[in-house]
């Protein structure tokens, strides 16, 4: 005590100011996580690769340091996810024939995709039918398949859906699941089609053809009792012009017809002949899952769930001399935030009443496969999972003054979301990419489809101290120059300070839900409400 006493007696009195408490979430740690996960050493974090082992070991190690309970297989943090790696041979051929006219469509350059039958070779020679957007939606009085039998045939279509400003017609400007490419393939298979090709345009897809060009894919093990396409693929715009040209149509004319009410499918008067050799390999990838138990003896069997996908595209075709698809923004950022949220949640005293699951999932880039598998094999039953907050591709642009939580308004947790946004001084902003179906393109959709109230948390377009169009321009530049390319790397000008704000919001929402009297659900009439009720939540 002597030094303190001496200081008090010998020095003039000074005002004592308590040090500011450190932020719950550290931007420096976020940056360090992103830098490691997106480093060349991890080789793009492809499922079933050395990069996966390094990534999942790192995430599991961070869970352990944070004090999370391992709830995976055999007392580990890993939930094995059996996958089938399906790689289309670049020597695959596709020909369009009409009478004596033969058009070769070049693999990769003009068509891409994979077989869904999980066999070594698929061959077909079948009539081509153009089915518009490939949608059957009786609630909107829309049926692109009306009056046409496509069993054993090849269907050609566009992604997206009929444009609308009416929220009661295909959700207005926001894309519904009917507009997603996954739905197109699912519906074509249900209709008995042999193969399905989507004509790519930047406008309908929302990204360049290079994004869908890769020939390697992964799938969950096929259910032999369900129909599967011999080939599910994409045609470049150039190939679409060639194919539609056989019937005297252009891509723009066909798209205009597809967007028009009363559209009727029509045969192109041509056949598509495909020879598709495929490499099929069974692999095991892993979700990484840890738990922080709740404080309430009764409610700790229920949980809130935080998710982000750890995977990216691995090593692929070189672009500007670089072949490692590092996936810094997509999705080392979301993973890094997940790790910091886990550390912050585990450090809380007292703990919230319900438990929390932290789930880093695999194979999002292959079609949300890791989250889909978890939804089929949950650690906490879906009927006891209160809410899922997901984090995917967060550009580090600074401190957000607005936030995007598309889908939250469809749940009974909406009031909580609004209250916490107000507390954290965040304006809730409409998703400016809703017309691209962003809600259906990330892992929360797997949980939502299984009934769990779920949405992604992302920064909006208003960034503190930046011009009004700063975030929009940055997002557009990323989409045009880096998305799903080797150029998605850590940038020296990235500012991670805004992740603190996002974390405060996410933790606030999750805490309130974890301590609430009852579990949230989807609003009456919502497409996911029946699945929630089936899980036991009324």
Coordinates of C-alpha atoms in Angstrom, one line a residue:
X1 CA 0.0 0.0 0.0
X2 CA 3.0 2.3 0.6
X3 CA 3.4 3.6 -3.1
X4 CA -0.2 4.4 -3.3
X5 CA -0.2 6.2 0.0
X6 CA 2.9 8.2 -0.9
X7 CA 1.4 9.2 -4.2
X8 CA -1.7 10.3 -2.5
X9 CA 0.2 12.4 0.1
X10 CA 2.9 13.9 -2.1
X11 CA 1.1 14.7 -5.4
X12 CA -1.7 17.1 -6.1
X13 CA -5.1 15.5 -6.4
X14 CA -6.0 14.5 -10.0
X15 CA -9.3 13.4 -11.3
X16 CA -9.4 9.7 -11.7
X17 CA -11.0 8.4 -14.9
X18 CA -11.8 4.7 -15.3
X19 CA -10.4 3.2 -18.4
X20 CA -12.8 2.6 -21.2
X21 CA -13.8 -1.1 -21.2
X22 CA -12.5 -3.0 -24.2
X23 CA -15.0 -3.7 -26.9
X24 CA -16.8 -7.0 -26.5
X25 CA -15.6 -7.9 -30.0
X26 CA -12.1 -7.0 -31.3
X27 CA -11.6 -5.7 -34.8
X28 CA -8.0 -6.8 -34.6
X29 CA -9.0 -10.4 -33.8
X30 CA -11.5 -10.4 -36.6
X31 CA -8.8 -9.2 -39.0
X32 CA -6.4 -11.8 -37.8
X33 CA -9.0 -14.6 -38.3
X34 CA -9.8 -13.4 -41.8
X35 CA -6.1 -13.1 -42.7
X36 CA -5.4 -16.6 -41.6
X37 CA -8.5 -18.2 -43.1
X38 CA -8.0 -16.4 -46.4
X39 CA -4.2 -17.1 -46.7
X40 CA -2.7 -19.0 -49.5
X41 CA -1.7 -21.7 -47.0
X42 CA -5.4 -22.8 -46.8
X43 CA -5.6 -23.2 -50.6
X44 CA -9.1 -21.7 -50.8
X45 CA -10.7 -24.0 -48.2
X46 CA -12.2 -26.5 -50.6
X47 CA -14.2 -29.3 -48.9
X48 CA -12.3 -32.5 -48.6
X49 CA -8.9 -30.9 -49.1
X50 CA -5.9 -30.0 -46.9
X51 CA -7.3 -26.5 -46.8
X52 CA -10.4 -27.9 -45.1
X53 CA -8.3 -29.6 -42.4
X54 CA -6.4 -26.4 -41.6
X55 CA -9.6 -24.3 -41.6
X56 CA -11.7 -26.7 -39.4
X57 CA -8.7 -27.3 -37.0
X58 CA -8.4 -23.5 -36.6
X59 CA -12.1 -23.0 -36.0
X60 CA -12.2 -25.9 -33.5
X61 CA -9.1 -24.5 -31.7
X62 CA -10.8 -21.1 -31.4
X63 CA -13.9 -22.7 -30.0
X64 CA -11.8 -24.6 -27.4
X65 CA -10.0 -21.4 -26.4
X66 CA -13.3 -19.6 -26.0
X67 CA -14.6 -22.5 -23.7
X68 CA -17.3 -23.9 -26.0
X69 CA -18.4 -27.4 -25.3
X70 CA -17.7 -29.9 -28.2
X71 CA -21.0 -31.4 -29.3
X72 CA -19.8 -33.0 -32.6
X73 CA -18.9 -36.7 -33.2
X74 CA -17.0 -38.6 -30.5
X75 CA -16.5 -35.7 -28.2
X76 CA -15.1 -33.4 -30.9
X77 CA -16.2 -30.2 -32.5
X78 CA -16.7 -31.9 -35.9
X79 CA -20.0 -33.0 -37.4
X80 CA -19.0 -35.3 -40.4
X81 CA -20.9 -34.5 -43.6
X82 CA -20.8 -37.3 -46.2
X83 CA -20.6 -35.7 -49.6
X84 CA -20.3 -36.9 -53.2
X85 CA -17.7 -34.9 -55.2
X86 CA -19.0 -34.8 -58.8
X87 CA -16.6 -33.4 -61.5
X88 CA -17.7 -33.0 -65.1
X89 CA -15.0 -33.9 -67.6
X90 CA -13.9 -30.9 -69.6
X91 CA -14.0 -33.3 -72.6
X92 CA -17.8 -33.5 -72.3
X93 CA -19.6 -32.7 -75.5
X94 CA -23.0 -31.0 -76.2
X95 CA -24.5 -30.7 -79.7
X96 CA -27.7 -29.1 -80.9
X97 CA -29.1 -30.6 -84.0
X98 CA -32.0 -29.5 -86.2
X99 CA -32.3 -31.5 -89.4
X100 CA -28.9 -31.5 -91.0
X101 CA -27.8 -28.4 -89.0
X102 CA -25.4 -29.3 -86.2
X103 CA -24.1 -26.8 -83.6
X104 CA -21.3 -27.7 -81.2
X105 CA -21.6 -26.1 -77.7
X106 CA -18.2 -25.9 -76.1
X107 CA -17.7 -27.3 -72.6
X108 CA -16.8 -24.6 -70.0
X109 CA -16.7 -21.8 -72.5
X110 CA -20.4 -22.2 -73.5
X111 CA -21.9 -24.8 -71.1
X112 CA -21.1 -26.0 -67.6
X113 CA -22.8 -27.9 -64.8
X114 CA -22.9 -31.4 -63.3
X115 CA -24.8 -34.6 -63.4
X116 CA -27.2 -35.3 -60.5
X117 CA -27.4 -39.0 -61.0
X118 CA -24.0 -39.6 -59.4
X119 CA -22.9 -42.0 -62.2
X120 CA -19.7 -42.2 -64.3
X121 CA -21.3 -41.4 -67.6
X122 CA -24.5 -39.8 -68.8
X123 CA -25.6 -39.7 -72.4
X124 CA -28.7 -38.2 -73.8
X125 CA -30.2 -37.2 -77.2
X126 CA -33.5 -35.6 -76.6
X127 CA -35.9 -32.9 -77.8
X128 CA -35.4 -29.4 -76.4
X129 CA -38.4 -27.5 -74.9
X130 CA -38.2 -23.9 -73.8
X131 CA -40.2 -23.5 -70.6
X132 CA -39.7 -19.8 -69.8
X133 CA -38.7 -19.5 -66.1
X134 CA -39.6 -23.1 -65.4
X135 CA -42.0 -22.1 -62.6
X136 CA -45.2 -23.7 -61.4
X137 CA -46.8 -21.5 -58.8
X138 CA -50.6 -22.0 -58.6
X139 CA -51.0 -19.3 -55.9
X140 CA -49.8 -16.8 -58.5
X141 CA -51.8 -18.4 -61.3
X142 CA -48.6 -19.2 -63.1
X143 CA -47.5 -22.4 -64.8
X144 CA -44.7 -22.5 -67.3
X145 CA -45.2 -26.2 -67.8
X146 CA -48.9 -26.0 -68.6
X147 CA -49.9 -28.2 -71.5
X148 CA -46.5 -29.6 -72.1
X149 CA -45.0 -33.0 -71.2
X150 CA -41.2 -32.8 -70.7
X151 CA -40.6 -36.3 -69.5
X152 CA -37.4 -37.6 -71.0
X153 CA -36.8 -34.2 -72.8
X154 CA -34.3 -31.4 -72.2
X155 CA -35.7 -28.2 -70.8
X156 CA -34.1 -24.8 -71.4
X157 CA -35.1 -21.8 -69.2
X158 CA -34.0 -18.7 -67.5
X159 CA -33.3 -18.2 -63.8
X160 CA -35.2 -15.5 -61.9
X161 CA -39.0 -15.0 -62.2
X162 CA -41.6 -12.8 -63.8
X163 CA -40.9 -9.1 -62.9
X164 CA -43.4 -7.5 -60.6
X165 CA -44.0 -4.4 -58.4
X166 CA -46.9 -6.1 -56.7
X167 CA -45.9 -7.7 -53.4
X168 CA -48.8 -10.1 -53.8
X169 CA -47.3 -11.4 -57.1
X170 CA -44.0 -13.2 -56.7
X171 CA -43.2 -11.0 -53.8
X172 CA -43.0 -7.8 -55.8
X173 CA -39.4 -6.7 -56.5
X174 CA -38.0 -9.3 -54.1
X175 CA -37.2 -12.7 -55.6
X176 CA -39.0 -15.7 -54.2
X177 CA -37.6 -19.2 -54.1
X178 CA -39.3 -19.8 -57.4
X179 CA -36.6 -17.6 -59.0
X180 CA -33.6 -19.5 -57.7
X181 CA -31.7 -21.9 -59.9
X182 CA -32.0 -24.7 -57.3
X183 CA -35.8 -24.6 -57.7
X184 CA -35.4 -24.7 -61.5
X185 CA -33.5 -28.0 -61.3
X186 CA -35.7 -29.4 -58.6
X187 CA -38.9 -28.7 -60.6
X188 CA -37.4 -30.0 -63.9
X189 CA -36.5 -33.3 -62.1
X190 CA -40.0 -33.5 -60.6
X191 CA -41.4 -33.1 -64.2
X192 CA -39.3 -36.0 -65.4
X193 CA -37.0 -34.0 -67.6
X194 CA -33.8 -35.7 -68.7
X195 CA -31.6 -32.6 -68.4
X196 CA -32.1 -28.9 -67.6
X197 CA -30.1 -25.9 -68.9
X198 CA -30.4 -22.4 -67.6
X199 CA -29.5 -19.6 -70.1
X200 CA -27.2 -17.3 -68.2
X201 CA -27.5 -13.5 -68.4
X202 CA -25.8 -11.1 -65.9
X203 CA -29.1 -9.4 -65.3
X204 CA -31.2 -12.5 -64.5
X205 CA -28.4 -14.3 -62.5
X206 CA -26.9 -11.2 -60.8
X207 CA -23.4 -12.3 -61.4
X208 CA -21.1 -13.1 -64.5
X209 CA -21.0 -16.4 -66.3
X210 CA -17.5 -17.0 -64.7
X211 CA -19.3 -17.8 -61.4
X212 CA -21.2 -20.8 -62.8
X213 CA -18.4 -21.9 -65.2
X214 CA -16.6 -24.4 -62.9
X215 CA -17.3 -28.0 -63.6
X216 CA -16.6 -29.4 -60.1
X217 CA -19.4 -29.8 -57.7
X218 CA -20.5 -31.6 -54.6
X219 CA -23.8 -33.2 -53.6
X220 CA -25.3 -34.9 -50.7
X221 CA -25.8 -38.7 -51.3
X222 CA -28.7 -39.1 -53.8
X223 CA -31.9 -40.6 -52.6
X224 CA -32.5 -43.4 -55.2
X225 CA -36.3 -43.0 -54.8
X226 CA -36.2 -39.4 -56.0
X227 CA -35.8 -38.3 -59.7
X228 CA -32.5 -36.8 -60.7
X229 CA -31.3 -34.9 -63.8
X230 CA -28.7 -36.5 -66.1
X231 CA -27.3 -33.0 -66.3
X232 CA -28.1 -29.8 -64.5
X233 CA -26.3 -27.0 -66.2
X234 CA -25.9 -23.5 -67.6
X235 CA -25.6 -22.1 -71.1
X236 CA -23.6 -18.9 -71.7
X237 CA -25.5 -16.1 -73.3
X238 CA -23.6 -16.9 -76.5
X239 CA -24.7 -20.5 -76.4
X240 CA -28.2 -19.4 -75.6
X241 CA -28.3 -17.3 -78.8
X242 CA -27.1 -20.2 -80.9
X243 CA -29.6 -22.6 -79.4
X244 CA -32.6 -20.3 -79.5
X245 CA -31.6 -19.2 -82.9
X246 CA -32.5 -22.6 -84.3
X247 CA -36.2 -21.6 -83.7
X248 CA -35.7 -18.0 -84.9
X249 CA -35.6 -16.5 -81.4
X250 CA -33.0 -14.4 -79.6
X251 CA -32.2 -14.5 -75.9
X252 CA -33.9 -11.1 -75.3
X253 CA -37.0 -12.2 -77.2
X254 CA -37.2 -15.4 -75.3
X255 CA -36.8 -13.6 -72.0
X256 CA -39.5 -11.1 -72.8
X257 CA -41.8 -14.0 -73.7
X258 CA -40.9 -15.7 -70.4
X259 CA -41.7 -12.6 -68.4
X260 CA -45.2 -12.2 -70.0
X261 CA -48.3 -13.5 -68.3
X262 CA -49.9 -16.3 -70.4
X263 CA -46.5 -17.6 -71.5
X264 CA -46.7 -21.0 -73.2
X265 CA -43.8 -23.4 -73.4
X266 CA -42.7 -24.4 -76.9
X267 CA -40.4 -26.9 -78.5
X268 CA -37.3 -25.5 -80.3
X269 CA -37.6 -28.1 -83.1
X270 CA -34.1 -29.3 -82.2
X271 CA -32.4 -32.0 -80.1
X272 CA -29.6 -31.7 -77.6
X273 CA -27.1 -34.6 -77.6
X274 CA -24.9 -34.8 -74.6
X275 CA -22.0 -37.0 -73.7
X276 CA -21.0 -36.3 -70.1
X277 CA -18.2 -38.3 -68.5
X278 CA -18.1 -37.7 -64.7
X279 CA -15.7 -38.4 -61.9
X280 CA -17.6 -39.4 -58.8
X281 CA -15.9 -39.7 -55.5
X282 CA -17.3 -40.1 -51.9
X283 CA -15.7 -37.7 -49.4
X284 CA -16.4 -36.7 -45.9
X285 CA -16.3 -33.0 -45.0
X286 CA -17.1 -31.4 -41.7
X287 CA -19.3 -28.8 -40.0
X288 CA -17.6 -27.4 -36.9
X289 CA -20.0 -27.1 -34.0
X290 CA -19.7 -25.9 -30.4
X291 CA -22.1 -25.0 -27.6
X292 CA -22.4 -22.7 -24.7
X293 CA -24.9 -24.1 -22.2
X294 CA -27.7 -21.9 -20.9
X295 CA -28.2 -21.0 -17.3
X296 CA -31.8 -22.1 -16.9
X297 CA -32.2 -25.8 -16.0
X298 CA -35.3 -26.2 -18.1
X299 CA -34.6 -23.9 -21.0
X300 CA -31.0 -24.9 -21.6
X301 CA -32.2 -27.8 -23.8
X302 CA -33.3 -25.1 -26.2
X303 CA -30.8 -22.9 -28.1
X304 CA -30.2 -19.9 -30.4
X305 CA -27.9 -20.8 -33.4
X306 CA -25.2 -18.7 -35.0
X307 CA -24.0 -19.9 -38.4
X308 CA -21.4 -19.0 -41.1
X309 CA -19.9 -21.1 -43.8
X310 CA -16.1 -21.8 -43.7
X311 CA -15.7 -23.2 -47.2
X312 CA -14.8 -21.5 -50.4
X313 CA -13.8 -22.7 -53.9
X314 CA -10.4 -24.2 -53.4
X315 CA -7.9 -24.1 -56.2
X316 CA -9.2 -23.7 -59.8
X317 CA -8.7 -22.0 -63.1
X318 CA -6.1 -19.3 -63.0
X319 CA -7.3 -15.7 -63.3
X320 CA -4.6 -13.0 -63.7
X321 CA -2.0 -15.6 -62.8
X322 CA -3.6 -16.7 -59.6
X323 CA -5.4 -20.0 -59.1
X324 CA -6.2 -19.9 -55.3
X325 CA -9.7 -18.8 -54.6
X326 CA -9.0 -17.4 -51.1
X327 CA -12.5 -16.4 -50.2
X328 CA -11.6 -13.5 -47.9
X329 CA -14.9 -11.7 -48.0
X330 CA -16.7 -14.9 -48.9
X331 CA -16.7 -16.1 -46.2
X332 CA -13.6 -15.7 -44.0
X333 CA -15.3 -12.5 -42.8
X334 CA -18.5 -14.3 -41.6
X335 CA -16.4 -17.1 -40.0
X336 CA -14.3 -14.5 -38.2
X337 CA -17.3 -12.8 -36.8
X338 CA -18.8 -16.2 -35.7
X339 CA -15.6 -16.9 -33.7
X340 CA -15.7 -13.5 -32.0
X341 CA -19.4 -14.0 -31.2
X342 CA -18.6 -17.4 -29.7
X343 CA -15.9 -15.9 -27.5
X344 CA -18.1 -13.0 -26.4
X345 CA -21.1 -15.3 -25.7
X346 CA -19.0 -17.7 -23.6
X347 CA -17.6 -14.9 -21.5
X348 CA -21.0 -13.6 -20.4
X349 CA -21.9 -13.7 -16.7
X350 CA -24.5 -14.8 -16.0
X351 CA -25.3 -16.8 -19.1
X352 CA -28.6 -16.4 -20.9
X353 CA -31.3 -18.9 -20.1
X354 CA -31.1 -20.8 -23.3
X355 CA -28.0 -22.4 -24.8
X356 CA -26.2 -21.2 -27.9
X357 CA -24.9 -23.2 -30.9
X358 CA -22.0 -21.9 -33.0
X359 CA -22.0 -23.7 -36.3
X360 CA -19.4 -23.2 -39.1
X361 CA -20.8 -25.2 -42.0
X362 CA -19.2 -26.8 -45.1
X363 CA -20.1 -26.8 -48.7
X364 CA -22.2 -23.6 -48.8
X365 CA -20.6 -22.9 -52.2
X366 CA -21.9 -26.3 -53.5
X367 CA -25.5 -25.6 -52.7
X368 CA -25.9 -25.0 -48.9
X369 CA -25.0 -28.6 -48.3
X370 CA -23.5 -28.4 -44.9
X371 CA -26.4 -26.4 -43.4
X372 CA -28.9 -28.7 -45.2
X373 CA -27.2 -31.7 -43.6
X374 CA -27.3 -30.0 -40.2
X375 CA -31.0 -29.3 -40.6
X376 CA -31.5 -33.0 -41.3
X377 CA -29.3 -34.0 -38.4
X378 CA -29.5 -31.2 -35.8
X379 CA -27.5 -31.2 -32.5
X380 CA -30.4 -29.3 -30.9
X381 CA -33.8 -30.4 -32.2
X382 CA -35.3 -27.9 -34.7
X383 CA -38.4 -27.6 -32.5
X384 CA -36.1 -26.4 -29.7
X385 CA -34.0 -24.1 -31.9
X386 CA -35.2 -20.6 -31.1
X387 CA -33.5 -18.6 -33.9
X388 CA -30.7 -18.8 -36.4
X389 CA -28.6 -15.7 -37.1
X390 CA -26.3 -16.2 -40.2
X391 CA -23.2 -14.2 -41.3
X392 CA -22.1 -14.4 -44.9
X393 CA -19.8 -12.2 -47.0
X394 CA -19.5 -9.0 -45.0
X395 CA -17.3 -6.4 -46.7
X396 CA -15.2 -4.6 -44.1
X397 CA -16.0 -1.0 -45.1
X398 CA -16.2 0.7 -41.7
X399 CA -18.9 1.4 -39.2
X400 CA -22.4 0.8 -40.5
X401 CA -25.3 3.1 -39.7
X402 CA -27.8 0.8 -41.3
X403 CA -28.3 -2.9 -41.2
X404 CA -29.9 -5.5 -43.5
X405 CA -31.9 -8.4 -41.9
X406 CA -34.1 -9.6 -44.8
X407 CA -36.6 -12.2 -43.5
X408 CA -36.6 -11.0 -39.9
X409 CA -39.9 -9.2 -40.6
X410 CA -41.5 -12.5 -41.4
X411 CA -40.9 -13.8 -37.9
X412 CA -42.4 -13.1 -34.5
X413 CA -38.9 -12.0 -33.4
X414 CA -39.3 -8.9 -35.5
X415 CA -40.2 -6.5 -32.6
X416 CA -37.0 -7.7 -30.8
X417 CA -35.0 -7.1 -33.9
X418 CA -36.4 -3.5 -34.2
X419 CA -35.8 -2.8 -30.6
X420 CA -32.2 -3.9 -30.6
X421 CA -31.5 -2.0 -33.8
X422 CA -32.8 1.1 -32.2
X423 CA -30.6 0.5 -29.1
X424 CA -27.5 0.1 -31.3
X425 CA -28.4 3.1 -33.4
X426 CA -28.8 1.1 -36.6
X427 CA -31.4 1.9 -39.2
X428 CA -33.0 -1.2 -40.7
X429 CA -32.6 -0.9 -44.4
X430 CA -34.5 -2.8 -47.2
X431 CA -32.2 -5.3 -49.0
X432 CA -31.1 -3.6 -52.2
X433 CA -30.3 -7.0 -53.6
X434 CA -33.6 -8.6 -52.8
X435 CA -34.4 -8.9 -56.5
X436 CA -31.5 -11.3 -56.7
X437 CA -33.0 -13.7 -54.1
X438 CA -30.3 -13.1 -51.6
X439 CA -32.5 -14.6 -48.8
X440 CA -32.5 -18.0 -50.6
X441 CA -28.7 -17.9 -51.3
X442 CA -27.2 -18.5 -47.9
X443 CA -27.2 -21.0 -45.1
X444 CA -30.0 -19.5 -43.0
X445 CA -32.3 -20.7 -45.8
X446 CA -31.6 -24.3 -44.9
X447 CA -32.7 -23.6 -41.4
X448 CA -35.7 -21.6 -42.5
X449 CA -36.9 -24.3 -44.9
X450 CA -36.7 -26.7 -41.9
X451 CA -38.9 -24.3 -39.9
X452 CA -36.4 -22.4 -37.7
X453 CA -36.9 -18.6 -37.8
X454 CA -33.7 -17.6 -39.6
X455 CA -32.0 -14.7 -41.4
X456 CA -28.6 -13.3 -42.2
X457 CA -27.2 -10.2 -40.6
X458 CA -25.3 -7.8 -42.8
X459 CA -24.2 -4.2 -43.0
X460 CA -26.4 -1.8 -45.0
X461 CA -25.4 0.9 -47.4
X462 CA -24.9 3.7 -44.9
X463 CA -21.4 3.9 -43.6
X464 CA -20.3 6.4 -40.9
X465 CA -18.2 9.2 -42.4
X466 CA -18.5 7.9 -46.0
X467 CA -20.3 9.3 -49.0
X468 CA -23.8 8.1 -49.6
X469 CA -22.8 5.9 -52.5
X470 CA -19.6 4.5 -51.0
X471 CA -20.9 1.1 -49.9
X472 CA -22.9 0.6 -53.1
X473 CA -19.8 1.3 -55.3
X474 CA -17.6 -0.9 -53.1
X475 CA -20.1 -3.8 -53.3
X476 CA -20.5 -3.4 -57.1
X477 CA -16.7 -3.4 -57.6
X478 CA -16.4 -6.5 -55.5
X479 CA -19.1 -8.2 -57.4
X480 CA -17.6 -7.3 -60.7
X481 CA -13.9 -7.9 -60.0
X482 CA -13.5 -10.3 -57.0
X483 CA -16.6 -12.4 -56.3
X484 CA -15.9 -16.1 -56.7
X485 CA -12.5 -15.3 -58.2
X486 CA -8.9 -15.5 -56.9
X487 CA -9.1 -11.8 -56.4
X488 CA -11.2 -12.2 -53.3
X489 CA -8.3 -11.6 -51.0
X490 CA -7.6 -9.5 -47.9
X491 CA -7.2 -5.8 -48.9
X492 CA -5.0 -3.4 -47.0
X493 CA -7.8 -0.7 -47.1
X494 CA -10.4 -2.9 -45.3
X495 CA -11.7 -1.4 -42.1
X496 CA -13.0 -4.0 -39.6
X497 CA -14.2 -1.6 -37.0
X498 CA -17.8 -2.0 -38.1
X499 CA -17.8 -5.7 -37.0
X500 CA -18.1 -4.5 -33.4
X501 CA -21.4 -2.8 -34.3
X502 CA -22.7 -5.9 -36.1
X503 CA -21.7 -8.1 -33.2
X504 CA -23.5 -5.8 -30.6
X505 CA -26.6 -6.1 -32.7
X506 CA -26.5 -9.8 -33.2
X507 CA -25.7 -10.5 -29.5
X508 CA -28.5 -8.2 -28.4
X509 CA -31.1 -10.0 -30.5
X510 CA -29.8 -13.4 -29.6
X511 CA -29.7 -12.6 -25.8
X512 CA -33.3 -11.3 -25.9
X513 CA -34.5 -14.4 -27.7
X514 CA -32.5 -16.7 -25.5
X515 CA -34.2 -15.1 -22.4
X516 CA -37.7 -14.8 -23.8
X517 CA -40.7 -16.7 -22.4
X518 CA -41.5 -18.5 -25.6
X519 CA -39.9 -19.6 -28.8
X520 CA -40.3 -17.3 -31.9
X521 CA -42.0 -18.7 -35.0
X522 CA -42.8 -17.5 -38.6
X523 CA -45.8 -15.2 -39.1
X524 CA -49.2 -16.7 -40.0
X525 CA -49.3 -17.6 -43.7
X526 CA -45.6 -17.6 -44.2
X527 CA -44.2 -20.3 -46.4
X528 CA -42.0 -21.7 -43.5
X529 CA -44.8 -21.6 -40.9
X530 CA -46.0 -25.2 -41.6
X531 CA -42.5 -26.6 -41.1
X532 CA -42.2 -24.8 -37.7
X533 CA -45.6 -26.2 -36.6
X534 CA -44.5 -29.6 -37.7
X535 CA -41.4 -29.3 -35.4
X536 CA -43.8 -28.7 -32.5
X537 CA -43.8 -24.9 -32.2
X538 CA -47.3 -23.5 -32.5

